[in-house]
């Protein structure tokens, strides 16, 4: 246990709540989430649809503000960051992958991958070189000049993964990255994420209800109704996995 | 010495912590965006072309009428009166001024021009509002990738300026040509010999600038609203 203290917590979520206004009603979607995420791990946030995974994803990624509570990235409270620092965090520190891919429609695959590098101040030649290297890594170097509309869903998601890696982020946040993909392309994305976590020591945080993710996760955070239900490490997982496969058979 | 290097290091770190968007890159993206949505851009600018050409047409027509009136030709003055101008000399200022025949746009004409410009502004604001709404997801995504609000505002303003510039110059040219043609048919070939080139160019320039300003005015409100949103809000807005 004392070891745990020395491992750096790259993300710390402290008592985060989030309310949404629905007309006059106020709905509490996150009801006090606490979470410590150790650098270099592959974390899956699991839970049924509507349990608040995307909302939590947005809080961790600094894409939306919590109603109360704090999110720390590298022990910095992101609510304290000004617009410039927040943009810098989104640009350099975190790479985002979305269920709907969210590539810029008018830009080619290479331009999509190099856009975050442009924001980071990398000159065009270096950005293009690195962009091609990243596209090669996801197996799409021959498609560098294609627009998103000319790529399949799986290919678009791989471009998105390459884009997420553009500025060597410490964290990759993925919200249902396999949600819009068929089984096989979904597996490709999962193994790509696993490879990133193992080879580049990038912290992967993935919101999902895709049980294929369980096999590659170091830790699974189960969310139910806006609260952390349980947190399981890899070694404890086989038990729940057994339950699931039994459950599926019925 | 040591102080100095640490200061430099600090400064370097500060600049390292800033995201950037080179101006040429913005221009490139804006230009390509217009090119890719060419048909769409044309529709957006069409109301601008019409309004600017109407504005330019009325101004140039009165420029020409002005220069014809100063010829003090009875036949021409009859035609000018028939066209709705009032070329009677200003009795209060009977000096040797060449411009004593100055013709003012009638109030009715001014009213029509302002009305057409108003309709045009509404058209442009509406078109730009739709164009921005359509691209909320793109705006949200760019913010996720580290874009600052003003990168996005600048991008859309550049687009509006390019569209507006093209539309307004087309409008100014059409308006002036049309004014020349109608004046030629109305007053005959005298028009060509007395063409007030300088005044016409000035009117075209004014119409062009008005068009550019209208185009910018149309885009600025929707894009500032969009750029200020949290990225998720922007991404959720579309569809
Ligand atoms: N902007 C919003 N306004 C109102 N309700 C929202 C908003 N975003 C999410 N919700 C609600 O919050 C709940 C959790 O949503 P979400 O985080 O997207 O769940 P998940 O990603 O786990 O499917 C849902 O009931 C959803 O309707
Ligand atoms: Mg979701």
Short mmCIF file of C-alpha atoms and ligand atoms in Angstrom, two decimals:
data_model
loop_
_atom_site.label_atom_id
_atom_site.label_comp_id
_atom_site.label_asym_id
_atom_site.label_seq_id
_atom_site.Cartn_x
_atom_site.Cartn_y
_atom_site.Cartn_z
CA UNK A 1 0.00 0.00 0.00
CA UNK A 2 2.68 2.63 0.77
CA UNK A 3 3.91 2.04 -2.79
CA UNK A 4 0.66 3.46 -4.06
CA UNK A 5 1.55 6.83 -2.63
CA UNK A 6 4.68 7.07 -4.70
CA UNK A 7 3.03 6.18 -7.98
CA UNK A 8 2.05 9.42 -9.65
CA UNK A 9 -1.64 10.08 -10.04
CA UNK A 10 -1.95 11.58 -13.48
CA UNK A 11 -5.68 12.19 -13.04
CA UNK A 12 -7.52 12.75 -9.79
CA UNK A 13 -11.25 13.29 -9.68
CA UNK A 14 -12.48 14.62 -6.36
CA UNK A 15 -16.17 14.72 -5.39
CA UNK A 16 -17.27 15.72 -8.85
CA UNK A 17 -20.95 16.36 -9.39
CA UNK A 18 -22.67 17.59 -12.51
CA UNK A 19 -26.20 18.87 -12.79
CA UNK A 20 -28.03 19.55 -16.01
CA UNK A 21 -31.01 21.80 -16.35
CA UNK A 22 -33.86 20.23 -18.22
CA UNK A 23 -36.29 23.08 -18.48
CA UNK A 24 -37.09 23.89 -14.87
CA UNK A 25 -35.93 20.54 -13.56
CA UNK A 26 -32.38 20.05 -12.42
CA UNK A 27 -31.05 16.57 -12.98
CA UNK A 28 -27.96 15.36 -11.14
CA UNK A 29 -26.06 13.21 -13.60
CA UNK A 30 -22.84 12.77 -11.62
CA UNK A 31 -23.38 12.30 -7.92
CA UNK A 32 -19.96 12.74 -6.35
CA UNK A 33 -17.32 10.81 -8.29
CA UNK A 34 -13.92 10.07 -6.73
CA UNK A 35 -11.27 8.53 -8.86
CA UNK A 36 -7.47 8.22 -8.84
CA UNK A 37 -5.81 7.21 -12.06
CA UNK A 38 -2.21 6.07 -12.13
CA UNK A 39 -0.01 7.11 -15.03
CA UNK A 40 0.56 4.59 -17.79
CA UNK A 41 -2.49 2.46 -17.15
CA UNK A 42 -5.35 1.41 -19.36
CA UNK A 43 -8.57 2.35 -17.58
CA UNK A 44 -12.02 1.45 -18.80
CA UNK A 45 -15.02 3.32 -17.47
CA UNK A 46 -17.82 0.82 -17.82
CA UNK A 47 -21.50 1.34 -17.32
CA UNK A 48 -24.86 1.15 -18.99
CA UNK A 49 -26.00 3.80 -21.42
CA UNK A 50 -27.05 6.95 -19.61
CA UNK A 51 -25.02 6.21 -16.49
CA UNK A 52 -22.92 9.35 -16.94
CA UNK A 53 -19.76 8.04 -18.65
CA UNK A 54 -19.62 10.73 -21.31
CA UNK A 55 -20.34 13.40 -18.74
CA UNK A 56 -17.41 12.16 -16.64
CA UNK A 57 -15.26 11.93 -19.76
CA UNK A 58 -15.99 15.60 -20.50
CA UNK A 59 -15.07 16.62 -16.95
CA UNK A 60 -11.77 14.74 -17.01
CA UNK A 61 -10.92 16.16 -20.42
CA UNK A 62 -11.62 19.75 -19.42
CA UNK A 63 -14.32 19.94 -22.09
CA UNK A 64 -17.03 20.94 -19.62
CA UNK A 65 -17.08 22.28 -16.08
CA UNK A 66 -18.24 20.28 -13.05
CA UNK A 67 -21.06 21.72 -10.94
CA UNK A 68 -18.94 21.00 -7.86
CA UNK A 69 -15.75 19.12 -7.08
CA UNK A 70 -12.37 19.19 -8.75
CA UNK A 71 -10.47 17.48 -11.47
CA UNK A 72 -6.68 17.43 -11.16
CA UNK A 73 -4.43 16.65 -14.08
CA UNK A 74 -0.85 16.15 -12.90
CA UNK A 75 -2.02 17.57 -9.57
CA UNK A 76 -3.20 20.83 -11.17
CA UNK A 77 -6.83 21.76 -10.60
CA UNK A 78 -8.01 22.40 -14.14
CA UNK A 79 -10.71 24.80 -12.96
CA UNK A 80 -7.85 27.15 -12.03
CA UNK A 81 -6.45 27.26 -15.57
CA UNK A 82 -7.03 30.31 -17.75
CA UNK A 83 -8.19 30.00 -21.36
CA UNK A 84 -4.63 29.80 -22.68
CA UNK A 85 -3.54 27.13 -20.25
CA UNK A 86 -6.69 25.13 -20.83
CA UNK A 87 -6.14 25.26 -24.59
CA UNK A 88 -2.56 24.17 -24.00
CA UNK A 89 -3.75 21.26 -21.88
CA UNK A 90 -6.20 20.14 -24.56
CA UNK A 91 -3.57 20.57 -27.22
CA UNK A 92 -0.52 18.97 -25.63
CA UNK A 93 -1.46 16.95 -22.62
CA UNK A 94 -4.62 15.11 -23.67
CA UNK A 95 -5.58 13.36 -26.89
CA UNK A 96 -9.30 12.86 -27.49
CA UNK A 97 -11.05 10.10 -29.39
CA UNK A 98 -14.82 10.33 -29.89
CA UNK A 99 -17.48 7.83 -30.76
CA UNK A 100 -18.38 9.89 -33.82
CA UNK A 101 -14.72 10.32 -34.88
CA UNK A 102 -15.09 14.10 -35.21
CA UNK A 103 -12.57 14.61 -37.97
CA UNK A 104 -12.69 18.00 -39.69
CA UNK A 105 -14.71 17.17 -42.82
CA UNK A 106 -12.85 19.39 -45.28
CA UNK A 107 -9.37 18.38 -44.25
CA UNK A 108 -7.44 15.37 -45.52
CA UNK A 109 -6.33 12.64 -43.14
CA UNK A 110 -2.86 14.18 -42.94
CA UNK A 111 -4.23 17.69 -42.33
CA UNK A 112 -6.46 16.38 -39.57
CA UNK A 113 -3.48 14.75 -37.90
CA UNK A 114 -1.27 17.81 -38.23
CA UNK A 115 -3.83 20.39 -37.03
CA UNK A 116 -3.01 19.92 -33.31
CA UNK A 117 0.68 20.23 -34.19
CA UNK A 118 -0.03 23.54 -35.92
CA UNK A 119 -1.71 24.77 -32.73
CA UNK A 120 1.33 23.54 -30.79
CA UNK A 121 3.60 25.67 -32.96
CA UNK A 122 5.29 22.87 -34.92
CA UNK A 123 6.39 24.05 -38.37
CA UNK A 124 4.68 22.57 -41.43
CA UNK A 125 7.50 20.29 -42.60
CA UNK A 126 8.04 18.70 -39.21
CA UNK A 127 4.30 18.37 -38.70
CA UNK A 128 3.88 16.64 -42.05
CA UNK A 129 6.76 14.25 -41.32
CA UNK A 130 5.36 13.35 -37.95
CA UNK A 131 1.84 13.14 -39.36
CA UNK A 132 2.98 10.60 -41.94
CA UNK A 133 4.78 8.59 -39.26
CA UNK A 134 1.61 8.49 -37.18
CA UNK A 135 -0.55 7.56 -40.18
CA UNK A 136 1.92 4.78 -40.95
CA UNK A 137 1.59 3.58 -37.38
CA UNK A 138 -2.17 3.24 -37.76
CA UNK A 139 -1.72 1.68 -41.20
CA UNK A 140 -3.15 4.52 -43.26
CA UNK A 141 -0.12 6.18 -44.84
CA UNK A 142 -1.47 5.45 -48.32
CA UNK A 143 -4.69 7.30 -47.47
CA UNK A 144 -3.02 10.50 -46.26
CA UNK A 145 -4.66 12.58 -48.96
CA UNK A 146 -8.18 11.28 -48.42
CA UNK A 147 -11.00 13.28 -46.88
CA UNK A 148 -12.91 11.69 -43.97
CA UNK A 149 -15.91 11.11 -46.27
CA UNK A 150 -13.70 8.89 -48.40
CA UNK A 151 -12.71 6.69 -45.46
CA UNK A 152 -14.58 3.90 -43.68
CA UNK A 153 -15.61 4.27 -40.05
CA UNK A 154 -12.72 2.17 -38.82
CA UNK A 155 -10.27 4.14 -40.94
CA UNK A 156 -11.68 7.44 -39.68
CA UNK A 157 -11.28 6.27 -36.11
CA UNK A 158 -7.66 5.29 -36.81
CA UNK A 159 -7.02 8.76 -38.22
CA UNK A 160 -8.61 10.14 -35.06
CA UNK A 161 -6.27 7.97 -32.98
CA UNK A 162 -3.29 9.28 -34.95
CA UNK A 163 -4.55 12.83 -34.39
CA UNK A 164 -4.92 12.17 -30.67
CA UNK A 165 -1.23 11.21 -30.63
CA UNK A 166 -0.09 14.28 -32.55
CA UNK A 167 1.54 16.14 -29.68
CA UNK A 168 2.69 13.14 -27.65
CA UNK A 169 -0.01 13.46 -24.98
CA UNK A 170 0.32 11.82 -21.59
CA UNK A 171 -3.33 10.87 -21.62
CA UNK A 172 -5.65 9.57 -24.27
CA UNK A 173 -9.34 9.97 -23.52
CA UNK A 174 -11.65 7.86 -25.59
CA UNK A 175 -15.45 8.04 -25.37
CA UNK A 176 -16.98 4.86 -26.78
CA UNK A 177 -14.26 4.64 -29.43
CA UNK A 178 -15.73 1.40 -30.76
CA UNK A 179 -19.37 2.47 -30.43
CA UNK A 180 -19.88 3.19 -34.13
CA UNK A 181 -17.68 0.38 -35.43
CA UNK A 182 -18.35 -3.24 -36.33
CA UNK A 183 -16.84 -6.05 -34.27
CA UNK A 184 -13.62 -6.49 -36.20
CA UNK A 185 -12.71 -2.82 -36.69
CA UNK A 186 -13.63 -2.25 -33.05
CA UNK A 187 -11.10 -4.89 -32.06
CA UNK A 188 -8.47 -3.19 -34.23
CA UNK A 189 -8.98 0.08 -32.38
CA UNK A 190 -8.85 -1.66 -29.02
CA UNK A 191 -5.57 -3.39 -29.80
CA UNK A 192 -4.19 -0.11 -31.12
CA UNK A 193 -5.04 1.57 -27.81
CA UNK A 194 -3.52 -1.35 -25.91
CA UNK A 195 -0.35 -1.08 -27.96
CA UNK A 196 -0.12 2.65 -27.17
CA UNK A 197 -0.55 2.04 -23.50
CA UNK A 198 2.10 -0.68 -23.43
CA UNK A 199 4.70 0.71 -25.82
CA UNK A 200 4.40 4.43 -25.22
CA UNK A 201 3.28 4.30 -21.62
CA UNK A 202 0.34 6.57 -22.41
CA UNK A 203 -2.50 6.59 -19.90
CA UNK A 204 -5.64 5.44 -21.67
CA UNK A 205 -9.02 6.33 -20.21
CA UNK A 206 -11.85 4.89 -22.19
CA UNK A 207 -15.56 5.19 -21.51
CA UNK A 208 -17.31 2.20 -22.96
CA UNK A 209 -19.95 -0.44 -22.63
CA UNK A 210 -18.05 -2.73 -24.97
CA UNK A 211 -17.01 -5.83 -23.01
CA UNK A 212 -14.18 -6.46 -25.50
CA UNK A 213 -12.40 -3.65 -23.67
CA UNK A 214 -12.25 -5.64 -20.45
CA UNK A 215 -9.52 -7.97 -21.74
CA UNK A 216 -7.05 -5.17 -22.28
CA UNK A 217 -7.86 -2.97 -19.29
CA UNK A 218 -5.55 -2.68 -16.29
CA UNK A 219 -8.41 -1.33 -14.26
CA UNK A 220 -12.15 -1.11 -14.74
CA UNK A 221 -14.26 1.57 -13.12
CA UNK A 222 -17.90 0.54 -13.04
CA UNK A 223 -20.28 3.50 -13.11
CA UNK A 224 -23.92 3.14 -12.28
CA UNK A 225 -26.40 5.99 -12.08
CA UNK A 226 -23.77 8.69 -11.74
CA UNK A 227 -21.78 6.96 -9.02
CA UNK A 228 -18.73 4.72 -8.91
CA UNK A 229 -20.16 1.27 -8.33
CA UNK A 230 -16.85 -0.57 -7.95
CA UNK A 231 -13.27 -0.40 -9.15
CA UNK A 232 -11.59 -3.62 -10.18
CA UNK A 233 -7.99 -4.28 -11.08
CA UNK A 234 -7.00 -6.70 -13.79
CA UNK A 235 -6.52 -9.67 -11.45
CA UNK A 236 -9.97 -9.27 -9.91
CA UNK A 237 -11.60 -8.99 -13.29
CA UNK A 238 -11.69 -12.61 -14.30
CA UNK A 239 -14.36 -13.20 -11.68
CA UNK A 240 -16.75 -10.60 -13.08
CA UNK A 241 -15.87 -11.67 -16.59
CA UNK A 242 -16.95 -15.17 -15.64
CA UNK A 243 -20.22 -13.77 -14.39
CA UNK A 244 -20.74 -11.87 -17.59
CA UNK A 245 -20.09 -14.81 -19.84
CA UNK A 246 -22.43 -16.92 -17.73
CA UNK A 247 -24.97 -14.11 -17.83
CA UNK A 248 -24.67 -13.86 -21.59
CA UNK A 249 -25.35 -17.52 -22.07
CA UNK A 250 -28.78 -17.28 -20.54
CA UNK B 1 24.13 36.27 -15.58
CA UNK B 2 22.41 33.48 -13.75
CA UNK B 3 19.36 35.64 -13.24
CA UNK B 4 19.31 36.34 -16.90
CA UNK B 5 19.33 32.70 -17.99
CA UNK B 6 16.65 31.75 -15.53
CA UNK B 7 14.54 34.64 -16.78
CA UNK B 8 15.04 33.44 -20.33
CA UNK B 9 14.14 29.91 -19.36
CA UNK B 10 11.03 31.18 -17.69
CA UNK B 11 10.10 33.20 -20.71
CA UNK B 12 10.71 30.25 -23.01
CA UNK B 13 8.47 28.14 -20.87
CA UNK B 14 5.76 30.78 -21.01
CA UNK B 15 5.80 30.89 -24.78
CA UNK B 16 5.92 27.12 -24.89
CA UNK B 17 2.67 27.12 -22.96
CA UNK B 18 0.85 29.04 -25.63
CA UNK B 19 -1.02 27.55 -28.51
CA UNK B 20 -0.65 29.35 -31.83
CA UNK B 21 -2.32 29.68 -35.19
CA UNK B 22 -0.14 31.27 -37.88
CA UNK B 23 -2.03 33.84 -39.94
CA UNK B 24 -1.11 32.27 -43.29
CA UNK B 25 -2.46 28.95 -42.03
CA UNK B 26 -5.79 30.62 -41.13
CA UNK B 27 -5.99 32.19 -44.57
CA UNK B 28 -5.26 28.82 -46.17
CA UNK B 29 -7.92 27.01 -44.17
CA UNK B 30 -10.49 29.76 -44.76
CA UNK B 31 -9.80 29.80 -48.49
CA UNK B 32 -10.07 26.04 -48.85
CA UNK B 33 -13.24 26.04 -46.82
CA UNK B 34 -14.85 28.48 -49.25
CA UNK B 35 -13.59 26.53 -52.24
CA UNK B 36 -14.99 23.28 -50.91
CA UNK B 37 -18.37 24.86 -50.21
CA UNK B 38 -18.33 26.87 -53.39
CA UNK B 39 -22.00 26.56 -54.28
CA UNK B 40 -22.92 27.25 -50.69
CA UNK B 41 -20.67 30.31 -50.60
CA UNK B 42 -22.26 31.64 -53.76
CA UNK B 43 -25.72 31.34 -52.26
CA UNK B 44 -24.49 33.10 -49.12
CA UNK B 45 -23.06 35.95 -51.15
CA UNK B 46 -25.85 36.31 -53.66
CA UNK B 47 -27.94 38.61 -51.50
CA UNK B 48 -24.81 40.63 -50.88
CA UNK B 49 -24.10 40.90 -54.60
CA UNK B 50 -27.66 42.08 -55.21
CA UNK B 51 -27.67 44.67 -52.45
CA UNK B 52 -24.22 46.04 -53.31
CA UNK B 53 -25.05 46.23 -56.98
CA UNK B 54 -28.31 48.04 -56.21
CA UNK B 55 -26.48 50.49 -53.97
CA UNK B 56 -23.79 51.02 -56.58
CA UNK B 57 -26.38 51.33 -59.35
CA UNK B 58 -28.25 54.16 -57.64
CA UNK B 59 -25.06 55.99 -56.73
CA UNK B 60 -23.51 55.73 -60.18
CA UNK B 61 -26.79 56.67 -61.86
CA UNK B 62 -26.95 59.84 -59.84
CA UNK B 63 -23.23 60.50 -60.52
CA UNK B 64 -23.99 60.38 -64.21
CA UNK B 65 -27.16 62.47 -63.87
CA UNK B 66 -25.11 64.99 -61.95
CA UNK B 67 -22.52 65.39 -64.64
CA UNK B 68 -25.25 65.64 -67.29
CA UNK B 69 -27.12 68.29 -65.33
CA UNK B 70 -24.03 70.46 -65.14
CA UNK B 71 -24.02 70.66 -68.97
CA UNK B 72 -27.07 72.96 -68.76
CA UNK B 73 -28.57 71.42 -71.85
CA UNK B 74 -32.35 72.01 -72.04
CA UNK B 75 -33.10 68.72 -73.76
CA UNK B 76 -31.10 66.73 -71.22
CA UNK B 77 -32.70 68.60 -68.35
CA UNK B 78 -36.12 67.65 -69.63
CA UNK B 79 -35.03 64.02 -69.65
CA UNK B 80 -33.57 64.32 -66.15
CA UNK B 81 -36.79 65.82 -64.86
CA UNK B 82 -38.72 63.02 -66.52
CA UNK B 83 -36.41 60.54 -64.72
CA UNK B 84 -37.44 62.04 -61.39
CA UNK B 85 -34.51 64.38 -60.77
CA UNK B 86 -34.94 68.01 -59.98
CA UNK B 87 -32.16 69.84 -61.83
CA UNK B 88 -33.33 73.38 -61.00
CA UNK B 89 -30.34 75.52 -60.03
CA UNK B 90 -29.90 76.26 -56.38
CA UNK B 91 -30.83 79.92 -56.15
CA UNK B 92 -29.20 80.49 -52.81
CA UNK B 93 -25.73 79.69 -54.05
CA UNK B 94 -25.41 81.31 -57.45
CA UNK B 95 -21.64 81.26 -57.52
CA UNK B 96 -19.32 80.13 -60.24
CA UNK B 97 -19.14 76.71 -58.66
CA UNK B 98 -19.20 74.03 -61.35
CA UNK B 99 -21.31 71.84 -59.18
CA UNK B 100 -24.25 74.21 -58.77
CA UNK B 101 -26.46 71.74 -60.58
CA UNK B 102 -25.84 69.18 -57.92
CA UNK B 103 -28.55 66.60 -57.89
CA UNK B 104 -29.45 64.88 -54.67
CA UNK B 105 -30.95 61.44 -54.47
CA UNK B 106 -34.64 61.82 -53.86
CA UNK B 107 -35.83 60.79 -50.38
CA UNK B 108 -37.79 57.95 -51.97
CA UNK B 109 -34.64 56.60 -53.60
CA UNK B 110 -32.70 56.81 -50.35
CA UNK B 111 -35.44 54.97 -48.61
CA UNK B 112 -35.42 52.16 -51.15
CA UNK B 113 -31.67 51.83 -50.92
CA UNK B 114 -31.70 51.63 -47.13
CA UNK B 115 -34.52 49.13 -47.22
CA UNK B 116 -32.67 46.92 -49.69
CA UNK B 117 -29.55 47.07 -47.54
CA UNK B 118 -31.58 46.12 -44.49
CA UNK B 119 -33.08 43.13 -46.29
CA UNK B 120 -29.58 42.20 -47.36
CA UNK B 121 -28.20 42.37 -43.82
CA UNK B 122 -30.99 40.11 -42.60
CA UNK B 123 -30.23 37.71 -45.46
CA UNK B 124 -26.52 37.64 -44.70
CA UNK B 125 -26.96 37.24 -40.95
CA UNK B 126 -29.35 34.37 -41.60
CA UNK B 127 -27.05 32.67 -44.10
CA UNK B 128 -24.01 33.06 -41.85
CA UNK B 129 -25.96 31.89 -38.82
CA UNK B 130 -26.82 28.72 -40.69
CA UNK B 131 -23.27 28.29 -41.94
CA UNK B 132 -21.90 28.60 -38.40
CA UNK B 133 -24.58 26.33 -36.90
CA UNK B 134 -23.76 23.71 -39.48
CA UNK B 135 -20.18 23.77 -38.28
CA UNK B 136 -20.67 23.69 -34.51
CA UNK B 137 -19.18 20.23 -34.31
CA UNK B 138 -16.13 21.38 -36.24
CA UNK B 139 -15.78 24.35 -33.91
CA UNK B 140 -16.07 22.13 -30.82
CA UNK B 141 -13.55 19.67 -32.23
CA UNK B 142 -11.07 22.42 -32.97
CA UNK B 143 -11.40 23.62 -29.40
CA UNK B 144 -10.69 20.08 -28.19
CA UNK B 145 -7.52 20.11 -30.25
CA UNK B 146 -6.39 23.29 -28.53
CA UNK B 147 -7.85 26.14 -30.60
CA UNK B 148 -8.39 29.38 -28.72
CA UNK B 149 -11.68 31.23 -29.23
CA UNK B 150 -10.06 33.91 -31.33
CA UNK B 151 -8.57 31.34 -33.76
CA UNK B 152 -12.10 30.32 -34.60
CA UNK B 153 -13.44 33.86 -34.79
CA UNK B 154 -10.54 34.81 -37.06
CA UNK B 155 -11.12 31.81 -39.30
CA UNK B 156 -14.78 32.64 -39.86
CA UNK B 157 -14.09 36.34 -40.26
CA UNK B 158 -11.50 35.60 -42.92
CA UNK B 159 -14.01 33.43 -44.72
CA UNK B 160 -16.64 36.16 -44.48
CA UNK B 161 -14.16 38.75 -45.69
CA UNK B 162 -13.15 36.66 -48.71
CA UNK B 163 -16.76 35.91 -49.58
CA UNK B 164 -17.78 39.48 -48.87
CA UNK B 165 -14.89 40.90 -50.88
CA UNK B 166 -15.69 38.74 -53.88
CA UNK B 167 -19.43 39.37 -53.63
CA UNK B 168 -19.05 43.10 -53.07
CA UNK B 169 -16.65 43.59 -55.99
CA UNK B 170 -18.96 41.63 -58.26
CA UNK B 171 -21.88 43.70 -56.99
CA UNK B 172 -20.03 46.99 -57.51
CA UNK B 173 -19.07 46.07 -61.07
CA UNK B 174 -22.55 44.82 -62.00
CA UNK B 175 -24.19 47.85 -60.45
CA UNK B 176 -21.92 50.32 -62.26
CA UNK B 177 -22.29 48.54 -65.60
CA UNK B 178 -26.05 48.44 -65.27
CA UNK B 179 -26.14 52.12 -64.35
CA UNK B 180 -24.04 52.96 -67.42
CA UNK B 181 -26.28 50.94 -69.70
CA UNK B 182 -29.55 52.36 -68.46
CA UNK B 183 -28.18 55.91 -68.51
CA UNK B 184 -26.92 55.37 -72.04
CA UNK B 185 -30.35 54.29 -73.22
CA UNK B 186 -32.07 57.05 -71.31
CA UNK B 187 -29.89 60.05 -72.16
CA UNK B 188 -28.06 58.96 -75.28
CA UNK B 189 -24.39 58.99 -76.18
CA UNK B 190 -23.65 62.24 -74.34
CA UNK B 191 -23.24 60.02 -71.29
CA UNK B 192 -20.05 58.57 -72.70
CA UNK B 193 -18.39 61.96 -73.35
CA UNK B 194 -19.21 63.37 -69.95
CA UNK B 195 -18.56 60.23 -67.93
CA UNK B 196 -17.61 61.32 -64.36
CA UNK B 197 -15.06 58.52 -63.96
CA UNK B 198 -13.70 59.69 -60.65
CA UNK B 199 -17.13 59.94 -59.04
CA UNK B 200 -18.12 56.56 -60.40
CA UNK B 201 -15.00 54.88 -59.04
CA UNK B 202 -15.56 56.52 -55.69
CA UNK B 203 -19.17 55.27 -55.59
CA UNK B 204 -18.01 51.77 -56.52
CA UNK B 205 -15.41 51.87 -53.77
CA UNK B 206 -17.98 52.96 -51.21
CA UNK B 207 -20.38 50.22 -52.26
CA UNK B 208 -17.56 47.66 -52.06
CA UNK B 209 -16.58 48.69 -48.55
CA UNK B 210 -20.21 48.70 -47.43
CA UNK B 211 -20.53 45.13 -48.74
CA UNK B 212 -17.41 43.96 -46.89
CA UNK B 213 -18.62 45.51 -43.65
CA UNK B 214 -22.06 43.90 -44.04
CA UNK B 215 -20.52 40.50 -44.63
CA UNK B 216 -18.36 40.80 -41.50
CA UNK B 217 -21.26 42.14 -39.47
CA UNK B 218 -23.30 39.09 -40.45
CA UNK B 219 -20.77 36.53 -39.28
CA UNK B 220 -19.44 38.16 -36.16
CA UNK B 221 -22.33 37.52 -33.79
CA UNK B 222 -22.95 33.82 -34.50
CA UNK B 223 -19.26 32.95 -34.50
CA UNK B 224 -18.49 34.72 -31.24
CA UNK B 225 -21.37 32.85 -29.62
CA UNK B 226 -20.11 29.55 -31.03
CA UNK B 227 -16.48 30.15 -30.13
CA UNK B 228 -17.33 30.99 -26.53
CA UNK B 229 -19.18 27.74 -25.90
CA UNK B 230 -17.58 24.91 -23.99
CA UNK B 231 -16.37 22.35 -26.55
CA UNK B 232 -18.97 19.74 -25.56
CA UNK B 233 -21.82 22.23 -25.86
CA UNK B 234 -20.69 23.10 -29.35
CA UNK B 235 -20.34 19.47 -30.34
CA UNK B 236 -23.77 18.62 -28.96
CA UNK B 237 -25.55 21.52 -30.68
CA UNK B 238 -25.46 20.10 -34.16
CA UNK B 239 -28.27 17.66 -35.04
N1 LIG C 1 -26.40 18.47 -21.88
C1 LIG C 1 -27.25 17.68 -21.22
N2 LIG C 1 -28.42 18.18 -20.81
C2 LIG C 1 -29.29 17.42 -20.13
N3 LIG C 1 -29.08 16.14 -19.80
C3 LIG C 1 -27.92 15.57 -20.18
C4 LIG C 1 -26.95 16.31 -20.92
N4 LIG C 1 -25.90 15.51 -21.16
C5 LIG C 1 -26.22 14.32 -20.62
N5 LIG C 1 -27.43 14.36 -20.04
C6 LIG C 1 -28.08 13.25 -19.34
O1 LIG C 1 -27.16 12.71 -18.43
C7 LIG C 1 -27.28 11.31 -18.37
C8 LIG C 1 -25.93 10.67 -18.61
O2 LIG C 1 -25.52 10.95 -19.92
P1 LIG C 1 -24.13 10.46 -20.49
O3 LIG C 1 -23.05 10.96 -19.65
O4 LIG C 1 -24.09 10.81 -21.93
O5 LIG C 1 -24.26 8.88 -20.32
P2 LIG C 1 -23.43 7.71 -21.01
O6 LIG C 1 -22.30 8.30 -21.76
O7 LIG C 1 -23.00 6.85 -19.89
O8 LIG C 1 -24.39 7.00 -21.91
C9 LIG C 1 -28.32 10.91 -19.40
O9 LIG C 1 -29.52 10.66 -18.70
C10 LIG C 1 -28.45 12.12 -20.26
O10 LIG C 1 -29.75 12.26 -20.74
MG1 LIG C 2 -21.83 8.29 -23.78
#
